[in-house]
CSV table of C-alpha atoms in Angstrom, one decimal:
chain,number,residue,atom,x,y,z
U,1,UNK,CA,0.0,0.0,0.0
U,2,UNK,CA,1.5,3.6,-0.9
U,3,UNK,CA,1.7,5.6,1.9
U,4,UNK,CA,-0.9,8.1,0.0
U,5,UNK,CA,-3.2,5.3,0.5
U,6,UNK,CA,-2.4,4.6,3.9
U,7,UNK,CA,-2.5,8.2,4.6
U,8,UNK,CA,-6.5,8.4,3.6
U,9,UNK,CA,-7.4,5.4,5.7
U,10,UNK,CA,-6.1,6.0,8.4
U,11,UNK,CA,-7.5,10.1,8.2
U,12,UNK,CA,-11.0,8.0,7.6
U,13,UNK,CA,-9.7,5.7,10.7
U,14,UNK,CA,-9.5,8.5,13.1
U,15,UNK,CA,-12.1,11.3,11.8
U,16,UNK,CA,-14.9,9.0,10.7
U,17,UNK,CA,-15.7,8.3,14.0
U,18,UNK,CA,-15.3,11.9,15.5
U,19,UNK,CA,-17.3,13.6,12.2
U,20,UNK,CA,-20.2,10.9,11.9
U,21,UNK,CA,-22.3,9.5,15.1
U,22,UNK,CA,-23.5,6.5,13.1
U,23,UNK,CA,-20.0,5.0,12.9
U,24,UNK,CA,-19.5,6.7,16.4
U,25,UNK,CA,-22.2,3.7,17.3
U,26,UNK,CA,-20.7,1.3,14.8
U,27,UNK,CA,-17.3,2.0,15.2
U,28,UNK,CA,-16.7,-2.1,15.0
U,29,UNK,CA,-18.0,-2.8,11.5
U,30,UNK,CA,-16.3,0.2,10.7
U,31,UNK,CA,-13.1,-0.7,11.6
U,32,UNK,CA,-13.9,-4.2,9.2
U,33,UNK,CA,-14.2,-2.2,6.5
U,34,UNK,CA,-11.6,-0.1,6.4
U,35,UNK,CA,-9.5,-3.3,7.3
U,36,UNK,CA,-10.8,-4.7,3.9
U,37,UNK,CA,-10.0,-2.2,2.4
U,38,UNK,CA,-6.3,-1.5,3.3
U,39,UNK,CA,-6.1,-5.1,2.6
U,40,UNK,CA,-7.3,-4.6,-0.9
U,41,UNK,CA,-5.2,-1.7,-1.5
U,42,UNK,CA,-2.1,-3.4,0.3
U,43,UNK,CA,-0.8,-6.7,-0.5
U,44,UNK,CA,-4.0,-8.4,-0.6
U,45,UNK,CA,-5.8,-11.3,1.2
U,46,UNK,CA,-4.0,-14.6,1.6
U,47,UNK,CA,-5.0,-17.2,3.2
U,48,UNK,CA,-2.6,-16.6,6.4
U,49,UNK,CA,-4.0,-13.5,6.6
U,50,UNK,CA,-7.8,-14.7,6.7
U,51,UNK,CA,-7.0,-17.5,8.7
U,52,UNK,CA,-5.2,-15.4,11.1
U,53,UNK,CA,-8.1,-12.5,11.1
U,54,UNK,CA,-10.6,-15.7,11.6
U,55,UNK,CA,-8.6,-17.2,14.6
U,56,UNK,CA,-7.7,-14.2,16.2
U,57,UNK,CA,-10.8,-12.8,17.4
U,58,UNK,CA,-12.3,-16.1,18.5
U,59,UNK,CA,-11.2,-16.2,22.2
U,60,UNK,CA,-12.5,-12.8,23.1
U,61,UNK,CA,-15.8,-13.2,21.6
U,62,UNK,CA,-16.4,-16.8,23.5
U,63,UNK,CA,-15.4,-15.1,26.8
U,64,UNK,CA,-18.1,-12.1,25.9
U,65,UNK,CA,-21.3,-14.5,25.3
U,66,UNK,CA,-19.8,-16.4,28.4
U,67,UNK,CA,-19.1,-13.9,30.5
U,68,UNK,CA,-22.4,-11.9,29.7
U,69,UNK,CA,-24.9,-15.1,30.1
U,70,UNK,CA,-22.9,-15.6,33.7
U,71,UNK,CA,-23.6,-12.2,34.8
U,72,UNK,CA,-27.2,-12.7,33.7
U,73,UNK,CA,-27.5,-15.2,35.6
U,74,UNK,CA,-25.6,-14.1,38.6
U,75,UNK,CA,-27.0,-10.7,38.5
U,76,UNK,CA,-29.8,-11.4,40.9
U,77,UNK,CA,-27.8,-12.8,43.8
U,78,UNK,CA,-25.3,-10.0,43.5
U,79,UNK,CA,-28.0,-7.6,43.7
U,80,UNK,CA,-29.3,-9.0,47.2
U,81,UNK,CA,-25.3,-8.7,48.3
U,82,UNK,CA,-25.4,-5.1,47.2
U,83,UNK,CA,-28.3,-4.5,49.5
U,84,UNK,CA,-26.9,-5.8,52.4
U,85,UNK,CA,-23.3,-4.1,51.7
U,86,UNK,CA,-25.1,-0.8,51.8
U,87,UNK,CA,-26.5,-0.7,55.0
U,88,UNK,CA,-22.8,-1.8,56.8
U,89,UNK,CA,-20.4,0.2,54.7
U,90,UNK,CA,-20.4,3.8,53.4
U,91,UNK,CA,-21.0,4.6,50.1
U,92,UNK,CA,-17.2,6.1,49.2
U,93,UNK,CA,-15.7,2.6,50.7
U,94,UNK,CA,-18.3,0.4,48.7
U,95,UNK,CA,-17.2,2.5,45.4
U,96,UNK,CA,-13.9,2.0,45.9
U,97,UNK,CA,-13.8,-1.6,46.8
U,98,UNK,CA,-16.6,-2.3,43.7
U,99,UNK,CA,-14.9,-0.7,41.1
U,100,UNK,CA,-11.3,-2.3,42.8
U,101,UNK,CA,-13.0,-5.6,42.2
U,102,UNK,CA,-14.3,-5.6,38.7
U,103,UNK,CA,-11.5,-3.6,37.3
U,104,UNK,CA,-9.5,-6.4,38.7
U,105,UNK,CA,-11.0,-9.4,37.3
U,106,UNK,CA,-12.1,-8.0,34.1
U,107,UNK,CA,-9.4,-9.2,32.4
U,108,UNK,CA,-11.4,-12.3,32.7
U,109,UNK,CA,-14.8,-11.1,32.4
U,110,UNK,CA,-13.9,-9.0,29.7
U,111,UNK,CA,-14.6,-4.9,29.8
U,112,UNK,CA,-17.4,-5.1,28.1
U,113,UNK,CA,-19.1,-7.0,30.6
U,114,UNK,CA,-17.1,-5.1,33.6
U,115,UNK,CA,-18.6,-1.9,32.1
U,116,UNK,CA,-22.0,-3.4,31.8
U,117,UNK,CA,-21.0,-4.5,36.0
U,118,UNK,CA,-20.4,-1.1,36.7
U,119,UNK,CA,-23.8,0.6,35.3
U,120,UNK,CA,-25.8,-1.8,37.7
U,121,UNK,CA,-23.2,-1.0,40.9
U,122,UNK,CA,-23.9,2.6,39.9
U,123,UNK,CA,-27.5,2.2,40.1
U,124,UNK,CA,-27.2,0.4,43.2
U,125,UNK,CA,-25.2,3.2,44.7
U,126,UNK,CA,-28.4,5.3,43.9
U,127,UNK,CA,-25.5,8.0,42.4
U,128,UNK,CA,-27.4,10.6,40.5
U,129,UNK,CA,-26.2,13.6,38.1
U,130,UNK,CA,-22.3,14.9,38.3
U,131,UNK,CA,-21.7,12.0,40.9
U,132,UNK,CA,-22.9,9.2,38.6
U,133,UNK,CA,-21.1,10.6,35.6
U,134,UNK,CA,-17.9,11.3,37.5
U,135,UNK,CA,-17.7,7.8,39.5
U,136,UNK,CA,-18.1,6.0,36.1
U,137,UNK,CA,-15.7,7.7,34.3
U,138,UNK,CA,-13.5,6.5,37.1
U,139,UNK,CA,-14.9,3.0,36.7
U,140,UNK,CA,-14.0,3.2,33.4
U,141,UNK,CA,-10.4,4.0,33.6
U,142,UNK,CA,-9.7,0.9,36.2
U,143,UNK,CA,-11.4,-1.6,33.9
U,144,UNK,CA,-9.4,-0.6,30.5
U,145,UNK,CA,-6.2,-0.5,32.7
U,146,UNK,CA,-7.6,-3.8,34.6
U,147,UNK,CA,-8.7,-5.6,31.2
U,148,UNK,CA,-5.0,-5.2,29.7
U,149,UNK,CA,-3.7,-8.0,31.3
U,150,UNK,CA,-5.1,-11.0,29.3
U,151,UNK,CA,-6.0,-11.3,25.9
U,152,UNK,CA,-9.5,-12.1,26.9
U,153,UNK,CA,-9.8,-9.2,28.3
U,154,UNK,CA,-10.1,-6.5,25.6
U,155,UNK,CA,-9.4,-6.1,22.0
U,156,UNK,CA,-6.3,-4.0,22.9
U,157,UNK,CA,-4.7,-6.9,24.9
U,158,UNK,CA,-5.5,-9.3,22.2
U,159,UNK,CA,-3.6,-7.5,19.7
U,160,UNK,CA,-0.9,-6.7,21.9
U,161,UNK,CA,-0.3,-10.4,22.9
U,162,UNK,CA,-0.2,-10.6,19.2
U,163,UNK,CA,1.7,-8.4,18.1
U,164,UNK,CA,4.9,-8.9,21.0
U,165,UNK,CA,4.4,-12.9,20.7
U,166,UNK,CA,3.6,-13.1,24.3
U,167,UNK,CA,2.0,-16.5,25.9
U,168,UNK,CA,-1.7,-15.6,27.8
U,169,UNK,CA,0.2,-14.8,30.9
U,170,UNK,CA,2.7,-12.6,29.1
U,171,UNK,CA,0.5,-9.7,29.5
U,172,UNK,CA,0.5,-9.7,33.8
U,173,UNK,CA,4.1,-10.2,33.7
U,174,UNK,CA,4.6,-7.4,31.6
U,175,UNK,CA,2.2,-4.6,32.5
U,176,UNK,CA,0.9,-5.8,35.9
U,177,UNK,CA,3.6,-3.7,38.6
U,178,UNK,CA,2.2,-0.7,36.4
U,179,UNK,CA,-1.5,-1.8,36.3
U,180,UNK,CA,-2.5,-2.2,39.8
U,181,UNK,CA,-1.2,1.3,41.4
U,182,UNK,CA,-3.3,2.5,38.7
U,183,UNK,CA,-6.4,0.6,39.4
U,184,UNK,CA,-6.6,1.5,42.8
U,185,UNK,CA,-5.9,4.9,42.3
U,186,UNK,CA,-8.4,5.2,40.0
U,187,UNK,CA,-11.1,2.9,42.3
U,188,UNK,CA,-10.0,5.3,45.3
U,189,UNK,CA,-10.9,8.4,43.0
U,190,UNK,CA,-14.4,7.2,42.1
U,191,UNK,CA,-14.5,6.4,46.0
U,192,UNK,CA,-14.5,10.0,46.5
U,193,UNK,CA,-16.3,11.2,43.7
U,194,UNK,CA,-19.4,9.2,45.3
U,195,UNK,CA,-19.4,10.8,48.6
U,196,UNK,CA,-22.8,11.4,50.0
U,197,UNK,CA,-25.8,9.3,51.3
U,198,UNK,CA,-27.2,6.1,49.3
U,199,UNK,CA,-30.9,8.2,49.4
U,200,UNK,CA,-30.0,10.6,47.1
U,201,UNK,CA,-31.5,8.9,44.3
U,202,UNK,CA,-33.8,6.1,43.5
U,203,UNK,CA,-32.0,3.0,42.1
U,204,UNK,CA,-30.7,2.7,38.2
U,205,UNK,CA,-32.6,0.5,36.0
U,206,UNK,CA,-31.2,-2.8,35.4
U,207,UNK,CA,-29.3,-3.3,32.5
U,208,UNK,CA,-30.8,-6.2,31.0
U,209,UNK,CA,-29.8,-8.2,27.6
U,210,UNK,CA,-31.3,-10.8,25.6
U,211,UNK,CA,-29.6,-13.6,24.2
U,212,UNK,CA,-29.8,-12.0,21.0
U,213,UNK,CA,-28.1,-8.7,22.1
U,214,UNK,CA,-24.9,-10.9,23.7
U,215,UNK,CA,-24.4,-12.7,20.4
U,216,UNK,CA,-25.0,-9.7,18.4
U,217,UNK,CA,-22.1,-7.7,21.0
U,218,UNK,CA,-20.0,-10.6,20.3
U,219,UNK,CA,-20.1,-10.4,16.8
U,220,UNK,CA,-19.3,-6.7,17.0
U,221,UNK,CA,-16.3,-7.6,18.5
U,222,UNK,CA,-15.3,-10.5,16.2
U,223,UNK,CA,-15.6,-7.8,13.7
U,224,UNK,CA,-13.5,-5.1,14.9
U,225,UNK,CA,-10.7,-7.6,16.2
U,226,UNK,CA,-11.2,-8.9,12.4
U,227,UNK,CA,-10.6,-5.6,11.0
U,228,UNK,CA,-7.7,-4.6,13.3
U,229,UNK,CA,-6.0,-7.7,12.4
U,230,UNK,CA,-6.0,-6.6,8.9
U,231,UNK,CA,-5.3,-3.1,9.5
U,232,UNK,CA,-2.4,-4.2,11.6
U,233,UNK,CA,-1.2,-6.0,8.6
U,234,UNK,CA,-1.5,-4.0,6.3
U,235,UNK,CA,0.1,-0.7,7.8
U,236,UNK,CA,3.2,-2.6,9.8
U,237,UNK,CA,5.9,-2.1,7.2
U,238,UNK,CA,4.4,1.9,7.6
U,239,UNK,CA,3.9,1.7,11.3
U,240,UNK,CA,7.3,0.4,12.0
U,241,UNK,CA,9.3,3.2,9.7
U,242,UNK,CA,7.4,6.0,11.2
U,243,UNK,CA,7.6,4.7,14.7
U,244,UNK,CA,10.8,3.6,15.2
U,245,UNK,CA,12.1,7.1,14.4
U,246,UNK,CA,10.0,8.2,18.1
U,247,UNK,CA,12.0,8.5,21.3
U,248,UNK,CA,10.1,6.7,23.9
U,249,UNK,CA,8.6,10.2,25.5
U,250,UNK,CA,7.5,11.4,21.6
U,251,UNK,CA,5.2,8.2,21.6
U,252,UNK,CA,4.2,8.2,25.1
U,253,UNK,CA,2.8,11.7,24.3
U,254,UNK,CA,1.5,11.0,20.6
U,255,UNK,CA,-0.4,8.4,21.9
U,256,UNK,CA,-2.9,10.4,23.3
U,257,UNK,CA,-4.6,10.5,20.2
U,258,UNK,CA,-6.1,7.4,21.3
U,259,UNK,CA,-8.6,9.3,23.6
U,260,UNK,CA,-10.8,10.0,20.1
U,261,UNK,CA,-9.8,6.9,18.3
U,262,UNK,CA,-9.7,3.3,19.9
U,263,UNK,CA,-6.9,2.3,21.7
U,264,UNK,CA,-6.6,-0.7,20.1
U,265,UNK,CA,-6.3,0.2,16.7
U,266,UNK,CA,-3.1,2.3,17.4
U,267,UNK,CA,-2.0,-0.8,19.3
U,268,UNK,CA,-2.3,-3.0,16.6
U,269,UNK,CA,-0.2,0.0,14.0
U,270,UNK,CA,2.4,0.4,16.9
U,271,UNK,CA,3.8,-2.1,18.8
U,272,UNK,CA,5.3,-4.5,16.1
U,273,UNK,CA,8.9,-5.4,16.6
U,274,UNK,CA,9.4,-3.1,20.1
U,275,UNK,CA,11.4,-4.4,22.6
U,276,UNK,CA,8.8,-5.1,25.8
U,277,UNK,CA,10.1,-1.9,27.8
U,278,UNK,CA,9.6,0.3,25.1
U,279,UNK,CA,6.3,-1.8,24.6
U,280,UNK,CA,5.4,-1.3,28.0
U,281,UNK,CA,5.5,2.6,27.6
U,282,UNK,CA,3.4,2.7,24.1
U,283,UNK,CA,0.8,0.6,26.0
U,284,UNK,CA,0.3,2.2,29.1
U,285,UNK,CA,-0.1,5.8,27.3
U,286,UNK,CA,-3.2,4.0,25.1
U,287,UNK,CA,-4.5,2.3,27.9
U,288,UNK,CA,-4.6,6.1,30.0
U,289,UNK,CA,-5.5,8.4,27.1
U,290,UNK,CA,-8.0,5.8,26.2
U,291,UNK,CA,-10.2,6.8,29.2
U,292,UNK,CA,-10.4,10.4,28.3
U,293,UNK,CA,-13.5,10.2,25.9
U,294,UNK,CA,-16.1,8.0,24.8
U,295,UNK,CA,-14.5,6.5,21.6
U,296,UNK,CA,-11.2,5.7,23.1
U,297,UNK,CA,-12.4,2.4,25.0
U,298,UNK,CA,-15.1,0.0,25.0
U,299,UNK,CA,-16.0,0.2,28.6
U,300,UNK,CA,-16.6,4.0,27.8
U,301,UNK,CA,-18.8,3.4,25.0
U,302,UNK,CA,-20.7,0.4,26.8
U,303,UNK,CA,-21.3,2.8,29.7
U,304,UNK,CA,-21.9,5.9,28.6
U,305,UNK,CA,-24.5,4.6,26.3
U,306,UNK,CA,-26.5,2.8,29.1
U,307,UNK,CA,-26.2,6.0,31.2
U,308,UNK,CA,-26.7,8.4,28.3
U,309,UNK,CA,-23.3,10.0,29.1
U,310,UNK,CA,-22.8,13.1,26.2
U,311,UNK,CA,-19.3,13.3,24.7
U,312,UNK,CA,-18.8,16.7,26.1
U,313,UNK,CA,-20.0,15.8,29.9
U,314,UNK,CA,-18.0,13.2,30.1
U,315,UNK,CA,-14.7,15.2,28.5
U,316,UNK,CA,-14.9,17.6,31.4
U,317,UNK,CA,-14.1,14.9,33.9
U,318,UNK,CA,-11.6,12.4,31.4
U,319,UNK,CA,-9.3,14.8,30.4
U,320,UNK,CA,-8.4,16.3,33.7
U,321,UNK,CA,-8.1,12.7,35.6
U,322,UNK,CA,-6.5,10.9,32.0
U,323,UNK,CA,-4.1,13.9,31.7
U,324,UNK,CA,-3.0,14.1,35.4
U,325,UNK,CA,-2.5,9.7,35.1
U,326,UNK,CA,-0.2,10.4,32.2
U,327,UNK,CA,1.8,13.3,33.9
U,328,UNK,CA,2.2,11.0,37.2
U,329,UNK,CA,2.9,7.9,34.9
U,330,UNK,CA,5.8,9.7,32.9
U,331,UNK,CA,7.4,11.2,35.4
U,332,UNK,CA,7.6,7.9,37.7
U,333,UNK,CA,9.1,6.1,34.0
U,334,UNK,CA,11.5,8.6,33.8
U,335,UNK,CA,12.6,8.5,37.6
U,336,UNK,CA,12.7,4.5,37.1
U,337,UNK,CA,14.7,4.8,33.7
């Protein structure tokens, strides 16, 4: 693919999205399509390719319909335990330690069902207004960083663990020491986002989904892993010319950019051929920035569409908390380097 090609795709990649609220809401068969067409315009398909684009996305959209029909099923119970948690701990601590807990397994649950976690813990909380947008946008931060450390557990991590050749544990080992500080920090700032009494507002609605809806989530994701795959192809001669002439703090800082744009499509462009500290770095930037708007993470998009959170709203509290993660983060690289 000529790079004037490459160039118009990956405009489309990044603006259709932000310009156009229909691919805003379909940003996964969006993503297939453009990875069709890179392929197209690239070296073509071959049957390594379509096998690998096939296989790829298989484990992460098992765990969805798994995961989901679990939750389902489990919802009611965990309900009841919610009820009986609020009346012997206050609301800040029960924040904390809920969003602690699903940002911390939802590398297994996936984030998409973490997210969808989250909106029924926030109607439980009975969180209304600035509160509720504020304390999920913090939710949302710990379950993208949590989610990154398993390839089941979003569509960054899969094509991460792809892309460095890493075995399904590979991610922990690489990214956990960095992970967890930021978990917590980010489950003790939706802690205190939430203070207040529990009777401030009548419970959320539950979020409820057919058997239909998982499958059809699922196959969203199938798709956009599909299309990243061959995106990822497609632009890693490209990718690897252009970002191996980045110092480390250049990328760390370009990479915010992934706040409007998935994080895991500039994943699956970036980290081809890095060494796994320089890795580390690239990844940890996406997986911050990514929590700064809607479009940059799937939790963000699950959630703010079952809460109707607007782009703007939740901008004015992303940016400040994504931007002061990043500053913290690169200073305590540079101090470690």
């Amino acid at each position: 693919m000529n790079h004037a090609s490459a160039f118009v795709i990956l405009a489309l990649l990044l603006l259709g999205p932000l310009a156009v609220a229909t691919i805003e809401h379909n940003i996964e068969l969006y993503c297939l399509a453009l990875g069709v067409l890179a392929t197209l315009l690239g070296a073509g398909f071959t049957r390594e390719l379509i096998l690998e684009a096939l296989h790829e996305p298989v484990a992460i959209s098992v765990a969805v319909i798994v995961a989901a029909l679990l939750f389902g099923w489990l919802r009611p119970g965990l309900d009841r335990v919610f009820e009986r948690l609020r009346h012997r701990l206050s609301r800040p601590v029960l924040t904390a330690s809920a969003v602690f807990v699903i940002a911390s397994i939802s590398s297994v649950i996936t984030a998409i069902v973490g997210a969808l976690v989250l909106v029924e813990v926030v109607g439980l909380l009975r969180l209304a207004g600035e509160k509720r947008v504020r304390v999920t946008v913090a939710g949302c931060f710990a379950i993208g960083m949590g989610a990154s450390l398993t390839p089941l557990g979003e569509p960054l991590s899969t094509l991460a663990a792809r892309a460095l050749d890493l075995e399904f544990m590979g991610l922990f080992h690489l990214l956990a020491p960095w992970v967890f500080p930021g978990v917590l920090a980010s489950s003790i700032v939706a802690g205190l986002f939430a203070r207040g009494d529990y009777d401030e507002a009548p419970a959320g609605a539950h979020v409820s989904q057919t058997y239909g809806a998982i499958l059809f989530q699922a196959g969203k994701v199938f798709a956009f892993i599909a299309g990243l795959v061959m995106i990822s192809s497609a632009y890693g001669p490209i990718a690897n010319e252009y970002v191996s002439r980045m110092s480390n703090d250049l990328l760390f800082w370009a990479n915010t950019v992934s706040a409007a744009l998935d994080n895991a499509t500039l994943v699956a462009l970036e980290v081809h051929s890095m060494t796994l500290p320089r890795a580390r770095e690239a990844i940890l930037s996406l997986l911050i920035s990514g929590g700064m708007l809607i479009p940059g993470n799937i939790p963000n998009i699950v959630s703010a569409g079952a809460l109707r959170i607007g782009s703007a709203t939740w901008a004015k509290v992303g940016v400040p908390m994504g931007l002061v993660m990043l500053g913290i983060y690169f200073a305590v690289i540079k101090l470690m380097g």
